[in-house]
XYZ file of C-alpha atoms in Angstrom:
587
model
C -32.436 -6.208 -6.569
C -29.935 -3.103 -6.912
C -27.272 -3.685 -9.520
C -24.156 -3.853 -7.445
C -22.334 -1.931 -10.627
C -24.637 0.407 -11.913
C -23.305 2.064 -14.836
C -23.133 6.066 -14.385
C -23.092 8.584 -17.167
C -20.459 10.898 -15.930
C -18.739 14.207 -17.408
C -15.600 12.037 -18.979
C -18.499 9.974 -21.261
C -19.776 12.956 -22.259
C -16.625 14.191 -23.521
C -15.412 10.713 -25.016
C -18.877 12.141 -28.125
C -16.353 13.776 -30.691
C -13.494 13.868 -29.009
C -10.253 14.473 -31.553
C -6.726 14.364 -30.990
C -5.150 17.710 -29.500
C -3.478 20.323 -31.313
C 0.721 19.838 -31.019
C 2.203 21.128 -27.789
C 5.736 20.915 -28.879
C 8.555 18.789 -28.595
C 9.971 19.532 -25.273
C 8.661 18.211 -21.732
C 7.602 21.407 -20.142
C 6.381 24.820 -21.306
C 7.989 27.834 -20.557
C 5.565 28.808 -18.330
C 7.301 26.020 -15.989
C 7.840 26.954 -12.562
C 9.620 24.655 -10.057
C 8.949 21.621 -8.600
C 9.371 22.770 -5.272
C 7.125 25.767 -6.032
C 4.824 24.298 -7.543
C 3.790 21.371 -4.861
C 4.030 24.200 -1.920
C 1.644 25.769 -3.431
C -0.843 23.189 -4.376
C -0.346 20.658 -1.417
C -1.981 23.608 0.626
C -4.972 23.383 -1.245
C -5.181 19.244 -1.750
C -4.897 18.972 2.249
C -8.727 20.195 2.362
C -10.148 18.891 -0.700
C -13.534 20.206 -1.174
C -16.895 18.512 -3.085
C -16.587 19.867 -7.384
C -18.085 18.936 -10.371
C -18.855 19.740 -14.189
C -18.806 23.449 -13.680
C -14.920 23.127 -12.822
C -14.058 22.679 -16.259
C -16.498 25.263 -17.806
C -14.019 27.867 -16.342
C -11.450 29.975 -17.950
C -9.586 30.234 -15.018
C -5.700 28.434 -15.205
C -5.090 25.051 -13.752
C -2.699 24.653 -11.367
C -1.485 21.607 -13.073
C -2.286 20.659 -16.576
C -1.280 17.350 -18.557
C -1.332 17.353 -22.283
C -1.515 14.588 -24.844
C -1.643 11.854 -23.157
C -3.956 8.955 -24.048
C -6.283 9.085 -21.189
C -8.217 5.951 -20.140
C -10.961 5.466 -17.897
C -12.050 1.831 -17.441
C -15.395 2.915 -15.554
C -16.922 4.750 -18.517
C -14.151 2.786 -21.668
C -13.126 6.571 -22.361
C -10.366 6.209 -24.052
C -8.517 8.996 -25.939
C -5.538 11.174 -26.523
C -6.448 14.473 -24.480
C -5.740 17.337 -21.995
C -6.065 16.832 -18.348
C -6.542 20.230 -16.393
C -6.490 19.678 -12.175
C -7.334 22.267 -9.413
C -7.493 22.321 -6.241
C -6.728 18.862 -5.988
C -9.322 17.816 -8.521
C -9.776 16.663 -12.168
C -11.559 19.764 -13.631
C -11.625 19.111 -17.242
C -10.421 15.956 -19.768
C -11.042 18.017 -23.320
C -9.523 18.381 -26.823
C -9.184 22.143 -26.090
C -5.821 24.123 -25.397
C -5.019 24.518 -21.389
C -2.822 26.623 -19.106
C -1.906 26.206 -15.319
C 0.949 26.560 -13.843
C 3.030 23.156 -14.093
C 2.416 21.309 -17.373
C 3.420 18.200 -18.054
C 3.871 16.879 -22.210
C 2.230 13.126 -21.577
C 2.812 12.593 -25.520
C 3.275 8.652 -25.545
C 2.238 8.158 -22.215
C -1.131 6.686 -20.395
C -2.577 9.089 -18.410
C -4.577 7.079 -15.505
C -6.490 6.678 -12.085
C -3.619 5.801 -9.562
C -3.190 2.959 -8.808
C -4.702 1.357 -5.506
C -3.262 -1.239 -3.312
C -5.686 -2.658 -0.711
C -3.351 -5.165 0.527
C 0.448 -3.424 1.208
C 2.213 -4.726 4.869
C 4.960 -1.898 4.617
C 2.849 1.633 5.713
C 6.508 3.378 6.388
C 8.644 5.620 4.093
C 10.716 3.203 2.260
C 7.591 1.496 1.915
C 5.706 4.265 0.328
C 8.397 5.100 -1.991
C 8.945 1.480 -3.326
C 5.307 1.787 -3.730
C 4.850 5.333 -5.953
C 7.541 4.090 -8.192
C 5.048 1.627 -8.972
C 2.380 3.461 -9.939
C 0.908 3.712 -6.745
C -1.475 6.508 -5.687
C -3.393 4.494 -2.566
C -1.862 2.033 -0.095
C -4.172 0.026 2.264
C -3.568 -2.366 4.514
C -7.232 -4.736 4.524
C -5.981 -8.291 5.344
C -4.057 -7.290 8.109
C -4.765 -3.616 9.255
C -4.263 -2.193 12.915
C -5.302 -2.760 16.309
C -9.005 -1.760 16.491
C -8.299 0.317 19.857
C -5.215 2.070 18.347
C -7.252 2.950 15.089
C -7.006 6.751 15.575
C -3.675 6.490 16.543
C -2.672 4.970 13.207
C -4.215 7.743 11.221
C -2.892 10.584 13.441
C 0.290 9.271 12.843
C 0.213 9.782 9.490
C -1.714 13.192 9.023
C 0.422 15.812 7.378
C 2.952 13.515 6.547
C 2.910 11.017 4.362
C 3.850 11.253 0.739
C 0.976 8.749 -0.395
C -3.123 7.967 0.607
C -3.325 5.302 3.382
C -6.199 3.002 5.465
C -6.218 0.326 7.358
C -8.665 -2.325 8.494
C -9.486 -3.253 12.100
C -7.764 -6.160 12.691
C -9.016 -9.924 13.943
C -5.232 -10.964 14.871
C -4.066 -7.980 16.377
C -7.524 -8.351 18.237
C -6.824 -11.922 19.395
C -3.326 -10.821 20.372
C -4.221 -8.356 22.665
C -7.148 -10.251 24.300
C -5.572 -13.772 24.508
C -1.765 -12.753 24.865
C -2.035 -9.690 26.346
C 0.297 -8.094 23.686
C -0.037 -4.870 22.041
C 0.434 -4.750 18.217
C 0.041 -1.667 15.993
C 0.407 -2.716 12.431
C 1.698 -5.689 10.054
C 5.643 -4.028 10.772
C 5.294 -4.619 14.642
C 3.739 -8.060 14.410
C 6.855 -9.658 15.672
C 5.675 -8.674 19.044
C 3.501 -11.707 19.016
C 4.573 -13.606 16.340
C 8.029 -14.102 17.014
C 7.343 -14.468 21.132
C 6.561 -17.886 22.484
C 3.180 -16.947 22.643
C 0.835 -18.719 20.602
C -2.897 -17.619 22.047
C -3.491 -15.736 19.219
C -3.249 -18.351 16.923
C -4.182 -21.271 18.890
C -6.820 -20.963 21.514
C -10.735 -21.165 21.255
C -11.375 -18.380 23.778
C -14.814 -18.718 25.815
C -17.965 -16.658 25.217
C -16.787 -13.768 27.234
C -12.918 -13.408 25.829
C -14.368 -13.964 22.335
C -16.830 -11.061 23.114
C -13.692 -8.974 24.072
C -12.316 -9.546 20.491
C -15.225 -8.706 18.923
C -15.120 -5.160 21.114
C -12.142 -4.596 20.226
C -13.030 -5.182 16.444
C -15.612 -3.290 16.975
C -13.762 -0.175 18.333
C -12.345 0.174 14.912
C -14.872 0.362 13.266
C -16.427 2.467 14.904
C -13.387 4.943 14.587
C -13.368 4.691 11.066
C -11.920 1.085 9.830
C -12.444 0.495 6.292
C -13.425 -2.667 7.035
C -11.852 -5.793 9.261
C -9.017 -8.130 8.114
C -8.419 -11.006 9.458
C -5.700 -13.920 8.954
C -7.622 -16.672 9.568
C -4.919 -18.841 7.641
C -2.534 -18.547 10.538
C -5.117 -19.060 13.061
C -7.282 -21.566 11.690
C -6.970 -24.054 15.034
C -7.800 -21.198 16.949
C -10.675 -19.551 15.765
C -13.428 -21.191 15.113
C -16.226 -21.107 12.512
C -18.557 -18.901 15.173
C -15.933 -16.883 15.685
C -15.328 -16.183 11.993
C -18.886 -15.406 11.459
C -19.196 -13.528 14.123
C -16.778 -11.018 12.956
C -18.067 -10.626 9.870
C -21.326 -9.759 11.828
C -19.315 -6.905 13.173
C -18.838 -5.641 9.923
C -21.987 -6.136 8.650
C -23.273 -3.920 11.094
C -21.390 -0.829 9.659
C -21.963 -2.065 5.772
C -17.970 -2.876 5.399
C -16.115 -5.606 4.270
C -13.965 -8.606 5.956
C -10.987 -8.995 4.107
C -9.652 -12.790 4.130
C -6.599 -14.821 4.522
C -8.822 -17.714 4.289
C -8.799 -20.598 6.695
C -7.010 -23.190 3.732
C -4.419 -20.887 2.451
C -2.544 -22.196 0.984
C -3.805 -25.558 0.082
C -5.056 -28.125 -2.531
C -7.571 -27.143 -5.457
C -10.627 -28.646 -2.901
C -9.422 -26.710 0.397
C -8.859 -23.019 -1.207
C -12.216 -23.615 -1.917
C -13.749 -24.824 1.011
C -11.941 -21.564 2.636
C -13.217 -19.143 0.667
C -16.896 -20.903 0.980
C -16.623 -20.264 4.533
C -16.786 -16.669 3.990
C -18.841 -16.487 1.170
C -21.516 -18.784 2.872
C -21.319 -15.710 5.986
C -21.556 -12.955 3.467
C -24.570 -13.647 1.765
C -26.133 -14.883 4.975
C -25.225 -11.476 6.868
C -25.819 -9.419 3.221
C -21.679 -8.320 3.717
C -19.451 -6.830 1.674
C -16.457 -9.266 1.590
C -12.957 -9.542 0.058
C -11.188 -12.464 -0.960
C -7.262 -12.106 -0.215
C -5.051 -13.369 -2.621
C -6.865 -16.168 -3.876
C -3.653 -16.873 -6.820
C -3.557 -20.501 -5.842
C -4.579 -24.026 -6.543
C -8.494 -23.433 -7.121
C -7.898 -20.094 -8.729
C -10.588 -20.640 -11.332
C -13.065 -22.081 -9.265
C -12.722 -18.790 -6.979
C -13.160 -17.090 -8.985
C -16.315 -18.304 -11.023
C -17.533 -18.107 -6.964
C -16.982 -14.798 -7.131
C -18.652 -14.084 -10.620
C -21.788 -15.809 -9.491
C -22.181 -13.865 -6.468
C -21.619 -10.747 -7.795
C -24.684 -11.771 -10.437
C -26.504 -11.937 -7.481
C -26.190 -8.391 -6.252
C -23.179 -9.302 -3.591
C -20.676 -6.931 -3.408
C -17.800 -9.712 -3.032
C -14.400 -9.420 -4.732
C -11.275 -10.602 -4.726
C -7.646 -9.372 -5.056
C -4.251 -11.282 -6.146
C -0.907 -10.286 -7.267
C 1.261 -11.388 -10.189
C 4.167 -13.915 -8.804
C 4.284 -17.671 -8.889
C 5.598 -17.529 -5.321
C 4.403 -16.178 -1.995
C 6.006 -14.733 1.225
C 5.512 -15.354 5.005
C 7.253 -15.897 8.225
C 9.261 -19.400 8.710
C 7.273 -20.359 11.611
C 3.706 -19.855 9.487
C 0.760 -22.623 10.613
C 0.902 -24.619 7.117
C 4.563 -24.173 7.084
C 4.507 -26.918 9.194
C 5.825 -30.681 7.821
C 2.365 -31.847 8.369
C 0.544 -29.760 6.320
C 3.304 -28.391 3.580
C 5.093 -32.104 2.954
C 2.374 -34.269 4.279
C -0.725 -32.662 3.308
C 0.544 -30.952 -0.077
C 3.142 -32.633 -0.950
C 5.640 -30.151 -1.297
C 9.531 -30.963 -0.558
C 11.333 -27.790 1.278
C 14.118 -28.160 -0.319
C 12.549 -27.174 -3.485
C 9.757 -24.270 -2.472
C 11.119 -22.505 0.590
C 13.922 -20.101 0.120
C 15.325 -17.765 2.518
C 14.635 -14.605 1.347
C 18.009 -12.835 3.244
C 20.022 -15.567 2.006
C 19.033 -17.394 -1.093
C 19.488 -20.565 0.494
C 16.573 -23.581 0.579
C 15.654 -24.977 3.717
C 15.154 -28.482 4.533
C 13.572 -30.345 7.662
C 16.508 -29.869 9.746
C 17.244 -26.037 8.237
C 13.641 -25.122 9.137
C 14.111 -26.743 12.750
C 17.305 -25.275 13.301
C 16.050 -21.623 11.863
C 13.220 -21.742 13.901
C 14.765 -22.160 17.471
C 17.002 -18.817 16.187
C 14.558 -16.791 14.650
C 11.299 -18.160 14.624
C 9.189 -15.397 12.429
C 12.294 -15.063 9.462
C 10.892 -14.104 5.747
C 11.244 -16.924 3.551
C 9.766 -17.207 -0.034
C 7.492 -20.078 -0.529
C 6.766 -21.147 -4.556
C 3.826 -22.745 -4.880
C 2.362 -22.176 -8.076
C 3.426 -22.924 -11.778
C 4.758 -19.175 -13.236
C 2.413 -20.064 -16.469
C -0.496 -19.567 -13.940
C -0.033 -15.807 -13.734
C -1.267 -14.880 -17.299
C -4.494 -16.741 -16.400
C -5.080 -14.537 -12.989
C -4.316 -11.583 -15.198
C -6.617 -12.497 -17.903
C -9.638 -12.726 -15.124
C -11.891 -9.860 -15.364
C -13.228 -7.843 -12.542
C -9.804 -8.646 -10.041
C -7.681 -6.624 -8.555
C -4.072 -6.111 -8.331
C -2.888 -5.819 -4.787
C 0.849 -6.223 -3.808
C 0.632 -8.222 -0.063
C 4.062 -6.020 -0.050
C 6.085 -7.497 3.397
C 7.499 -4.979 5.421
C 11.098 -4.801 5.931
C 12.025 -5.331 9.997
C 15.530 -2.904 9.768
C 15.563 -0.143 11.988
C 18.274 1.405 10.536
C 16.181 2.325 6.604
C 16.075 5.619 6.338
C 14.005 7.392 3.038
C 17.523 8.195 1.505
C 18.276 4.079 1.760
C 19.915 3.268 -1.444
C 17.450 0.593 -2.791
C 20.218 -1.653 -3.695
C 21.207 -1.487 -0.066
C 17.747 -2.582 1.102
C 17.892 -6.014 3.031
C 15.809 -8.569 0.374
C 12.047 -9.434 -0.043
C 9.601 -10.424 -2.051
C 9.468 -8.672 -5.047
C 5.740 -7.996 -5.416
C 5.993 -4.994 -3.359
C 8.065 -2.920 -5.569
C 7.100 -4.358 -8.891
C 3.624 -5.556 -8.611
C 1.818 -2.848 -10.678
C 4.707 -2.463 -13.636
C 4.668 -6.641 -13.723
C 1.024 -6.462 -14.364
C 1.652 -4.135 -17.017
C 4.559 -5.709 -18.517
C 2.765 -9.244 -18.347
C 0.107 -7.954 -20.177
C 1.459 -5.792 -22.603
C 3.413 -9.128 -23.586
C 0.639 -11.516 -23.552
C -1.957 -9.261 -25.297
C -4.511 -8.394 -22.457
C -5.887 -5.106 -22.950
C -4.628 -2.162 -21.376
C -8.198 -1.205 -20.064
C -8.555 -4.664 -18.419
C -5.063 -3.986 -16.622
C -5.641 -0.532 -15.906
C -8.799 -1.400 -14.477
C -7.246 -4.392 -12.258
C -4.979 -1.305 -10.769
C -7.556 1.231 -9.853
C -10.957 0.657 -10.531
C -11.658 -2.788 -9.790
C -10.859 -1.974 -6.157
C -12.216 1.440 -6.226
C -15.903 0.178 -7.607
C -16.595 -2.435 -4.526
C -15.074 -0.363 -1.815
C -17.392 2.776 -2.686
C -20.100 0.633 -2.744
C -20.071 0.230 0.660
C -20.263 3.725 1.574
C -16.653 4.308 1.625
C -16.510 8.505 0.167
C -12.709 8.049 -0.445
C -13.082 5.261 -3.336
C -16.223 6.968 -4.814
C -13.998 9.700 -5.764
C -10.774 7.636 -6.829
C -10.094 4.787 -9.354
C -11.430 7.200 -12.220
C -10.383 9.498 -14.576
C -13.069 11.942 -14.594
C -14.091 15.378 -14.487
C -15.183 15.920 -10.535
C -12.764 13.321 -9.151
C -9.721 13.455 -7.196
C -6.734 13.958 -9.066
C -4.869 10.833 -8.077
C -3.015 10.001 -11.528
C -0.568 7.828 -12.538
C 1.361 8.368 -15.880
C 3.401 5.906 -17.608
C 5.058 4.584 -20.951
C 2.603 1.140 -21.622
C 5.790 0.305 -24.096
C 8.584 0.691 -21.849
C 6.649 0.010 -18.434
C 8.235 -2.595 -16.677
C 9.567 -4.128 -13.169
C 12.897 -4.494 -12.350
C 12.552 -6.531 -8.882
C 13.287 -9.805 -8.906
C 13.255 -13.022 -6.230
C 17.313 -12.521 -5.807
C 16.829 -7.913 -5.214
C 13.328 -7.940 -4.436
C 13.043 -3.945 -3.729
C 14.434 -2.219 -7.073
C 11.951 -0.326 -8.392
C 9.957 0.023 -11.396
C 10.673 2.019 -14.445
C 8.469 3.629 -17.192
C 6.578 5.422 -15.107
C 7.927 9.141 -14.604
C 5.139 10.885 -13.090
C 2.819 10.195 -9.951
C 0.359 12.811 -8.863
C -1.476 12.309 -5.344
C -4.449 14.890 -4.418
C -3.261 17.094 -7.160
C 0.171 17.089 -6.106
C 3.291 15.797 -8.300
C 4.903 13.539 -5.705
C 6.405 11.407 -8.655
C 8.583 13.899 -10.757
C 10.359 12.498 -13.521
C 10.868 9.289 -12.335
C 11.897 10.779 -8.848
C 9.963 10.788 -5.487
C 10.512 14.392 -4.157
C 11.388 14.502 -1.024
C 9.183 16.238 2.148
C 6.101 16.516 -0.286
C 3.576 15.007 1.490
C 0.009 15.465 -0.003
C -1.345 11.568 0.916
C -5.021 11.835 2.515
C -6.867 8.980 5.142
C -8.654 6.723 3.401
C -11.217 5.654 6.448
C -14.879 6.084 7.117
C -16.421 9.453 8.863
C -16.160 7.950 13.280
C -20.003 7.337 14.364
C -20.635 5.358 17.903
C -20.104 1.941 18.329
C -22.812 -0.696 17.274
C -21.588 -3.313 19.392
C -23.868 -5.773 20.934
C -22.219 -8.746 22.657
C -23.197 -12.236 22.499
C -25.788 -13.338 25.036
C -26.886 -16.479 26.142
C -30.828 -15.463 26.941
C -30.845 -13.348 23.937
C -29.376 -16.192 21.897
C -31.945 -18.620 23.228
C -34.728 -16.070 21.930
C -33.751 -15.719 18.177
C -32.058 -19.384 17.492
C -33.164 -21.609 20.753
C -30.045 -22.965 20.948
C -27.060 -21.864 22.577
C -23.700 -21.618 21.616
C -21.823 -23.209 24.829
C -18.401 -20.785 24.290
C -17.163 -18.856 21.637
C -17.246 -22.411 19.153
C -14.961 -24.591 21.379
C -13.454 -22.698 24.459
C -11.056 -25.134 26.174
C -10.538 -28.611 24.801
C -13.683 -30.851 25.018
C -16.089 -28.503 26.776
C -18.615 -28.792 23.942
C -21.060 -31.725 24.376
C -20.137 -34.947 22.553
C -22.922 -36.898 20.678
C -21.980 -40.769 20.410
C -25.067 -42.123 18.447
C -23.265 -45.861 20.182
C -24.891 -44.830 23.117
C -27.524 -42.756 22.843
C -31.103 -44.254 22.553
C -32.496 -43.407 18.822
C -35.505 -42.437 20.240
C -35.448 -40.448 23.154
């Protein structure tokens, strides 16, 4: 069975043999061969737009660099390199990590500072400019969107969107509620920002009905259509949906994906919930995966069961499964007041929680109760609220887990009037973990004594590894400091690093981390996100034809001889009931 981690001997290994510290650059921040910022990125962006294929033989020229970054301690947690050394980058690549003197035509003095693969967030809700900045303050090189994504049939429209002019690397997955949505509700939603079209309507198809064979294989077309435009993978919600789609259903999605060799990104069916039903959730799609041979990703899995997650995960990735799972680093979640499990029979009566102590308005500050939540819902049925659920000395544990990944689940912001010149104090409130998710991790562990490689690696590489795996080009090339690969690099101070949003000013960003380069490009210039520089590349698979084959009954009957009667339930009691009372043992 294929290792699903092989290790690779790569250029940066070979230069980690005798490697010694550099020779003393000086004591201020730039050379005098400095040119300006503005200068500099116009002429480089040009060049990362069209990134071609490189290698060794980059570095083993004389030519200059058009950016080069000296002294920093460099650390790649693929290969453990980890030394004080000189990054050269051109044309949007890293062409050499040495000891030896370099020139180009920005340099940057990293003395002090980490010099690492950008940070990647597969799980970020916000995909707009305020968003993006909030999110290369942090460290942040790659933004995804996998639990939620986009409408499968608006997949190209996403990325168009975006092409030329965005400031950071972005993807999406096809998505199962957007897909259920449209189908069931007849409503059109884009992305995670626009899902109060549905969510805050009185509609409640998407999350509620068990459609028949033929509507379910309309979702699974339009799941489908994503994919086959380019999808990293499909994310689905299942958490806020769990009466609605059924167990068929689920696998039947991740069919989809297995088709292409991608992963299904869950919410699972339980979350949240006790130790037992987080995971009984994630077994659901664990049980699919390794039945189907998937790829699959386990959303934010920082909750009761944690450690039995993750040992799930450990196993199956013993077994040659490519199966992972993300989480970020705050005692409390976020979602919309009118959420599934929100409800007093399933948060008080099932888990035992009291609102008055665990949901908090995230506008206002103020705790619900019963009657708040009633009262808020008739109003403004889909309002952020904050929703504490864990113990805060849970979060060193998740960040001492190897092999996770930190991803933000950063909510959007529903305020038409942000601009990118917003004054972040101005911003209306949210969850913090979408400013400050990367620094926290940082900070956390700096303070707790987990080592920087393991936290570097949560931020980049642990996210990168799986995702090239299956076939994804974009992640094979990211998550790394290494000769070859693209120069996504995030530099901070790993004593000063640290987040400054809180539960009370959730979107003040992070400090200790002055410089941000995406494709080659300084986007992240001394602590400052220049403005109208706009190097960030699709993240999304090459568009190949569909592979869509929809459910049929005689085919069905051929393979399994037995036939699912709907899509797992379709209206309410339409599936035969067995009553051993009255039917004869025997017969």
């Amino acid at each position: 069975m294929q290792e699903p981690y092989p290790k690779t001997l790569t250029a940066a290994r070979a230069v980690a043999v005798g490697i010694a510290q550099p020779k003393c650059r000086g004591e201020n921040n730039m050379s005098e061969n400095e040119i300006s910022r503005r200068e500099f990125n116009l002429g480089v962006a040009a060049g990362a737009a069209a990134i071609g294929s490189a290698g060794r033989a980059l570095a083993q020229t004389r030519e200059p660099f058009d950016l080069v970054i000296l002294g920093g301690r460099v650390m790649d947690p693929e290969t453990g390199f980890d030394q004080v050394a000189n990054v050269g980058v051109r044309a949007g690549r890293i062409a050499a990590i040495t000891v030896e003197p370099l020139e180009g035509g920005r340099q940057i003095d990293a003395s002090g500072h980490v010099v690492a693969p950008g940070f990647i967030d597969t799980h970020f809700h916000w995909p707009r400019p305020m968003g993006n900045k909030l999110a290369l303050l942090d460290g942040r090189t790659t933004v995804m969107d996998l639990e939620i994504g986009t409408l499968g049939t608006l997949v190209d429209d996403w990325y168009a969107e975006r092409t030329g002019t965005n400031q950071i690397n972005y993807g999406c997955a096809s998505c199962h509620e957007f897909a259920r949505t449209l189908v069931l509700d007849g409503i059109t939603t884009i992305d995670a920002p626009e899902a109060m079209n549905h969510r805050g309507s009185d509609k409640s198809g998407w999350s509620h009905t068990r459609p028949d064979l033929d509507k379910g294989n309309e979702i699974l077309r339009v799941l489908d259509t994503g994919l086959a435009a380019g999808a990293v993978g499909i994310g689905s919600t299942l958490g806020y949906m769990r009466d609605g789609a059924s167990a068929r259903e689920v696998f039947e999605i991740q069919r989809i994906a297995a088709a292409y060799g991608r992963p299904c990104a869950f919410h699972f069916r339980y979350t949240p919930g006790t130790d037992t039903s987080e995971a009984n959730g994630i077994q659901e799609m664990l049980a699919n995966a390794a039945a189907l041979g998937a790829p699959a990703i386990a959303c934010h899995f920082n909750n009761p069961g944690y450690n039995l997650v993750h040992e799930l995960l450990v196993r199956m990735r013993a077994q040659g499964h490519n199966m992972w799972g993300e989480l970020y680093p705050y005692a409390a979640g976020s979602t919309a007041l009118n959420a599934v499990f929100l409800e007093p029979e399933i948060w008080v009566d099932q888990l035992g929680y009291m609102y008055e102590e665990t949901i908090q308005d995230a506008l206002t500050g103020e705790w619900y109760t019963r009657e708040s939540r009633t009262e808020m819902m008739a109003r403004e049925p889909a309002r952020l609220v904050l929703a504490y659920k864990m113990p805060e000395s849970a979060i060193v544990d998740w960040l001492r887990l190897p092999d996770v990944a930190i991803a933000s689940d950063g909510m959007p912001i529903l305020d038409d009037s942000i601009t990118w010149d917003t004054p972040f104090e101005d911003l209306p409130n949210s969850h913090p973990r979408g400013a400050g998710s990367c620094a926290r991790t940082l900070r956390m562990g700096r303070e707790n004594g987990i080592p920087l490689m393991q936290s570097v690696a949560q931020l980049s590489w642990n996210s990168a590894r799986p995702l090239g795996l299956t076939g994804l080009k974009a992640m094979q090339e990211r998550g790394r400091m290494q000769e070859g690969m693209i120069a996504d690099i995030t530099i901070f101070d790993p004593e000063t690093v640290t987040d400054n949003s809180t539960y009370a000013q959730g979107n003040l960003p992070s400090s200790g981390i002055p410089f941000v380069i995406v494709n080659g490009v300084v986007v992240v210039d001394g602590g400052e996100v220049l403005r109208g520089v706009n190097p960030g590349q699709p993240i999304r698979n090459e568009p190949q034809e569909s592979l869509f084959e929809p459910l049929d009954v005689h085919a069905w009957t051929q393979a399994f001889y037995a036939v699912p009667q709907d899509f797992g339930g379709g209206v309410p009691n339409s599936q035969p009931a067995y009553d051993p009372r009255v039917i004869p043992c025997c017969e």
